[in-house]
Every structure is written in C-alpha cells, then in structure tokens.
Amino acid sequence: MLKRCFSFCKTGKHSRVCTIVGSQWGDEGKGKLVDILAENFDVVARYNGGANAGHTVIVDGKKFGFHLLPCGVLYQKTQNIIGNGVVLHLPSLFEEIKQVEDAGYECRNRIFISDRAHLVTSVHLEADGAQETSRGDKSIGTTKKGIGPTYMTKMMRSGLRVGDLRHWESFKEKYHRLADFFEKAYEFKVDREKEIDEFGTYKEQIQSMITDSIWKVNQDLQEGKRLICEGANALMLDIDFGSYPYVTSSSTGTAGVMSGLGIPPNKLETVIGVVKAYTTRVGAGPFPTEVLGEVGDHIQNVGKEYGVTTGRKRRCGWLDLNVVKYTSMINGYTSINITKLDVLDQLEEIQIAVGYKLHGKKLQSMPSNLEDLSQVEVEYETLKGWKSDITQCKQWKDLPPEAKAYLDRISQILGLPVTWVGTGPTRENMLLNPNYS
Ligand code: GDP
Ligand code: IMO
Ligand code: MG
C-alpha cells in the first residue's frame, strides 16, 4: 500500500505549501482561514474561478469581500498571484484594488497576474445572461459574472489571455472574432469600440503585474518561500466532481491547483478542507439535507447567509458528511476547519447526515446524476446542542462538552483531524486544536 512518506503540518501553520479548499457548495469561510494563515506565508495564489467567488475577511472591524484578489493581500509582505486557471474581469479587479487601497493597504506591487489567465469580457457577461435565460426554469442560477462562457472560450481555444494584451493588433482581431461568435449565437450586441478602448487603458495599468506565474511560483518554492493555494467555489461546484450541471465551470479542488498554477503534485503538502458546521448553497440544484421552515430560517438568519457576490439568500440545511466524505476522497484533506460552529449555539438538537440510501439501498458515494441525487433518502444522526454562546471561547478547552462532542463525531466519521474551529466571523474567532499545534 502507498504510504505518504513526507511529514507535514496538519494545521498549515508550518507547511511549505498549504491548500485551502471548499468541501461543500461554497461559502464555507475559506477566505477567513487564508487570511489567518497568510500572516506567516510569503505567497498566496488563486488557482481557479473568477469574480463568482466572494471571500470575506474581517480585520479591525472592517469587512472586505474579495472576488479576484487572493486573501493574503492585507499583509504588506505577502505576494498575491492570480494564476493561469483563473478567469479575470479587469474592471472588477480594479474595483477591488481600490477597495483595498482606500482602506490604507498598498497592494499594486504585490499583485502578479498570470500571462496565461483568460480574460472575461462584456461579451462573456452578456452570454452568461443569455445562456441563463435560454435555460428557462432549468437555469443554474449563475452569478452572471461570465464564468461559464469564459471557460467555454478557453476550451474552444478562442479565448483571450492576459498575455495577448501585449500583442495589441492580434488581441483586437481575436476580440472581434469572439464577439462575432457570441453576438451571432445569442443575438445581442456589445459596444466593441468602447470595450477595446477600456482594454487599452487596462493593459497599461497591469503591465507591471503580468507575470509568467508558472515559473514564478515554482521558483518561489525552490527558494524556500511558503505558499498558500486558495481555492474558490467548492468541490460540489466542480465541473467534474460536482452536482453537474448545477456547478461552476472550473476545477475547484486540489486537481485545480496543478492545472491552475502549474505546481507538480509532489509539491502539495497540507490540504485543509473548510467545512461549514451546516450546509449552504446559492443558486439552483439538488440539496439533500436542505431544511425548509423554522430551523432553516433560524440558521439562515443567525448565519447571515447572504451571497457575498450576488446578495442572494443562501439555502440552508444540516451538515452533510456524505458530501464531505466524498470531497475528502477527491481532495485528500489532511485536516479540516469547521467554521461557523457558533451559528448552531441556540439549537436544542443538531442533525448530521451520515449516509444516503437510494430505493432502499445504501449508497457508497455520491450519485452522479441529478435524478438520483434529488431522490436520495438521507440517514441522520441527532446530537445534543450546547445552548450557549461560544463566540466568547478563547481556547479549545473553553468549548462546551456538547460542542466538543459534535466536533469529535465529525472527526470520527470522516477519519480526519479537526485542526481549526470558527466561533465567529473575526480573525480572533478561530480556535486551534491544541493536539495539533
Ligand atoms: P468563502 O467564500 O468560503 O470565503 O466564505 P464567504 O465569505 O462567502 O462566507 C462565509 C461567511 O461567514 C462570511 O460572512 C464570514 O465573515 C462568515 N464567517 C466565517 N467564519 C465564521 C464563523 O466561524 N462564525 C461566523 N458566525 N461567521 C463566520
Ligand atoms: P466562493 O468561492 C457559492 C455557484 C453559483 C451557481 C453556480 C454556477 O465564495 O465559495 P457561476 O457563476 O460560477 O457559473 O455559477 O455556482 N457558485 C458559488 N456558490 N460560493 C461560490 O464561491 C460560488 N461560485 C459559484 O451560485 O449556483
Ligand atoms: Mg463566498
């Protein structure tokens, strides 16, 4: 049997390479953990997705919502890479840079944009809307950030890449070809001249940020620099492994680190799966543990479950360990971070989904198709709530016994250590498991 023969730090605190990934349907609290760990890392790199992501970081009472910028951007010594696997909407990037600069953080000279990242244009944004409309009542509920169409043109080999901006005449030709294709397919028109002018301005502004990120990241590792790979979206939204077609269009898990940054697999060390203490989902698609009614509304209100990118209400339900087991199998978590445990503070009883049955037969994994996923019968375990305010807990040992029992049971079922627990939204509301510190 293969045995992992390198040693690694399970908390990520001392790892050379630490990957942070969403284990459910997104919004698990990845941004917060990246921000906390980034203090002691040299580089933070986004490897997938685009402005569909919304990662919240709260520092000194100020809330930042990052869509494209990696969450290491608030530390002056941390470099931030937007990898080749990301799809980049330049107007959104500059809005974010402004947000960070207005708050007093200089960041432009610490942002490195892959020359191979694909550009999101207004053509892709329009096409996203048109595709959603054409799906009618089967619409995915995308964020309308042009994600699907941009990965589509990447795969069709007709996309525009950041590095293309350096070859202006052929960039314009490619842009027109792309616009011709979508304008014809979906019968819309964009203001091409206006957008080309805008690209002309952005190309000057990002000149110094454009980087051969693949060489840079591998060179950084060779020089002993420490790297966080920041996942966007989550594995149940992965194009291959997620609840297709209600997914996003990128590789959101550890496989995406390799294709989206160009790091070889033997360089990956710690992989922390971020697991919300319950489950949420934005947009349409099956959700086996969804809880409608009083308890679902309670979690939604207490957890302030609104999308960072679209402001939509998130659907809420119980923690689904069948999902997390599946995503752990694929992502290879070395440990997990349970987040938002405090949101369950007031509940008398808490349920955890431990397995699925289909037509009376126990399933070993996740069904591959929607028809089956929407019909599964969920098996639950019921645990006792702790009925106290855990936001005040300063250390692991301060957690009430019932909360510890909840964490222990999750750890036992998944066969994984819980190294971090979120007890509130701020940097300070994160407890480190003393067994692994
Ligand atoms: P991400 O996309 O995975 O980074 O997560 P989001 O930022 O979209 O959503 C997580 C939300 O939960 C944000 O509003 C965070 O501020 C908040 N949050 C993160 N961890 C905790 C926690 O432990 N407790 C509470 N109450 N809120 C948290
Ligand atoms: P973070 O990184 C939650 C969902 C959308 C929609 C589907 C496809 O903040 O966890 P897209 O615009 O990507 O084509 O939409 O995927 N989605 C997310 N849901 N958190 C995210 O990112 C998401 N990124 C995409 O709501 O259902
Ligand atoms: Mg989010």
Tab-separated table of C-alpha atoms and ligand atoms in Angstrom, residues 22 25-30 46 48-56 66-67 128 132 135 140-149 230-234 237 245-250 280-285 307-310 312 314, ligand 2:
chain	number	residue	atom	x	y	z
A	22	GLY	CA	-14.160	24.359	-0.007
A	25	TRP	CA	-21.170	24.049	-2.119
A	26	GLY	CA	-19.128	27.160	-1.366
A	27	ASP	CA	-19.027	29.963	1.196
A	28	GLU	CA	-17.592	27.726	3.897
A	29	GLY	CA	-15.320	30.516	5.151
A	30	LYS	CA	-12.205	29.820	3.078
A	46	ARG	CA	-5.704	31.810	-6.518
A	48	ASN	CA	-9.427	28.770	-10.241
A	49	GLY	CA	-12.696	30.588	-10.761
A	50	GLY	CA	-13.214	34.292	-11.176
A	51	ALA	CA	-15.341	37.051	-9.720
A	52	ASN	CA	-18.030	34.468	-8.916
A	53	ALA	CA	-16.108	33.858	-5.680
A	54	GLY	CA	-16.792	36.042	-2.662
A	55	HIS	CA	-14.338	35.594	0.189
A	56	THR	CA	-14.913	37.579	3.359
A	66	PHE	CA	-12.593	39.560	-2.170
A	67	HIS	CA	-13.651	38.184	-5.522
A	128	ASP	CA	-23.833	34.258	-19.355
A	132	GLU	CA	-29.326	31.500	-18.274
A	135	ARG	CA	-32.347	27.534	-19.827
A	140	ILE	CA	-28.429	27.239	-12.966
A	141	GLY	CA	-28.646	30.483	-11.026
A	142	THR	CA	-25.143	31.556	-12.041
A	143	THR	CA	-23.554	34.655	-10.600
A	144	LYS	CA	-23.728	36.224	-14.096
A	145	LYS	CA	-20.028	37.042	-13.897
A	146	GLY	CA	-19.294	35.493	-17.285
A	147	ILE	CA	-17.625	32.426	-15.784
A	148	GLY	CA	-19.180	29.657	-17.922
A	149	PRO	CA	-18.731	31.462	-21.265
A	230	GLU	CA	-6.502	29.489	-2.246
A	231	GLY	CA	-9.443	27.573	-3.676
A	232	ALA	CA	-12.500	29.395	-4.912
A	233	ASN	CA	-16.023	27.918	-5.092
A	234	ALA	CA	-16.011	24.349	-3.711
A	237	LEU	CA	-19.439	23.004	-7.655
A	245	PRO	CA	-24.948	20.711	-14.316
A	246	TYR	CA	-25.584	22.848	-11.219
A	247	VAL	CA	-21.899	23.595	-10.897
A	248	THR	CA	-19.394	26.226	-11.894
A	249	SER	CA	-17.034	25.742	-14.817
A	250	SER	CA	-13.627	25.198	-13.214
A	280	THR	CA	-25.498	26.148	2.428
A	281	ARG	CA	-25.998	26.504	-1.266
A	282	VAL	CA	-26.614	29.544	-3.504
A	283	GLY	CA	-28.356	29.001	-6.803
A	284	ALA	CA	-30.399	26.077	-8.008
A	285	GLY	CA	-29.788	22.321	-7.871
A	307	GLY	CA	-24.140	35.667	-1.028
A	308	VAL	CA	-21.102	37.978	-0.984
A	309	THR	CA	-21.138	38.261	-4.773
A	310	THR	CA	-24.845	38.439	-5.582
A	312	ARG	CA	-28.849	36.273	-2.762
A	314	ARG	CA	-28.344	31.121	0.694
B	2	IMO	P1	-16.992	31.007	-3.056
B	2	IMO	O1	-15.563	30.997	-3.523
B	2	IMO	C1	-21.174	29.812	-3.588
B	2	IMO	C2	-22.463	28.885	-7.678
B	2	IMO	C3	-23.472	29.882	-8.213
B	2	IMO	C4	-24.260	28.966	-9.144
B	2	IMO	C5	-23.184	28.052	-9.726
B	2	IMO	C6	-22.667	28.471	-11.088
B	2	IMO	O2	-17.410	32.310	-2.490
B	2	IMO	O3	-17.275	29.842	-2.179
B	2	IMO	P2	-21.157	30.514	-11.926
B	2	IMO	O4	-21.386	31.986	-11.820
B	2	IMO	O5	-19.893	30.055	-11.267
B	2	IMO	O6	-21.281	29.984	-13.321
B	2	IMO	O7	-22.394	29.867	-11.096
B	2	IMO	O8	-22.099	28.084	-8.789
B	2	IMO	N1	-21.222	29.499	-7.158
B	2	IMO	C7	-20.970	29.704	-5.855
B	2	IMO	N2	-21.741	29.497	-4.765
B	2	IMO	N3	-19.924	30.293	-3.434
B	2	IMO	C8	-19.136	30.476	-4.513
B	2	IMO	O9	-17.840	30.855	-4.423
B	2	IMO	C9	-19.653	30.202	-5.803
B	2	IMO	N4	-19.160	30.283	-7.048
B	2	IMO	C10	-20.119	29.830	-7.875
B	2	IMO	O10	-24.282	30.407	-7.188
B	2	IMO	O11	-25.140	28.176	-8.393
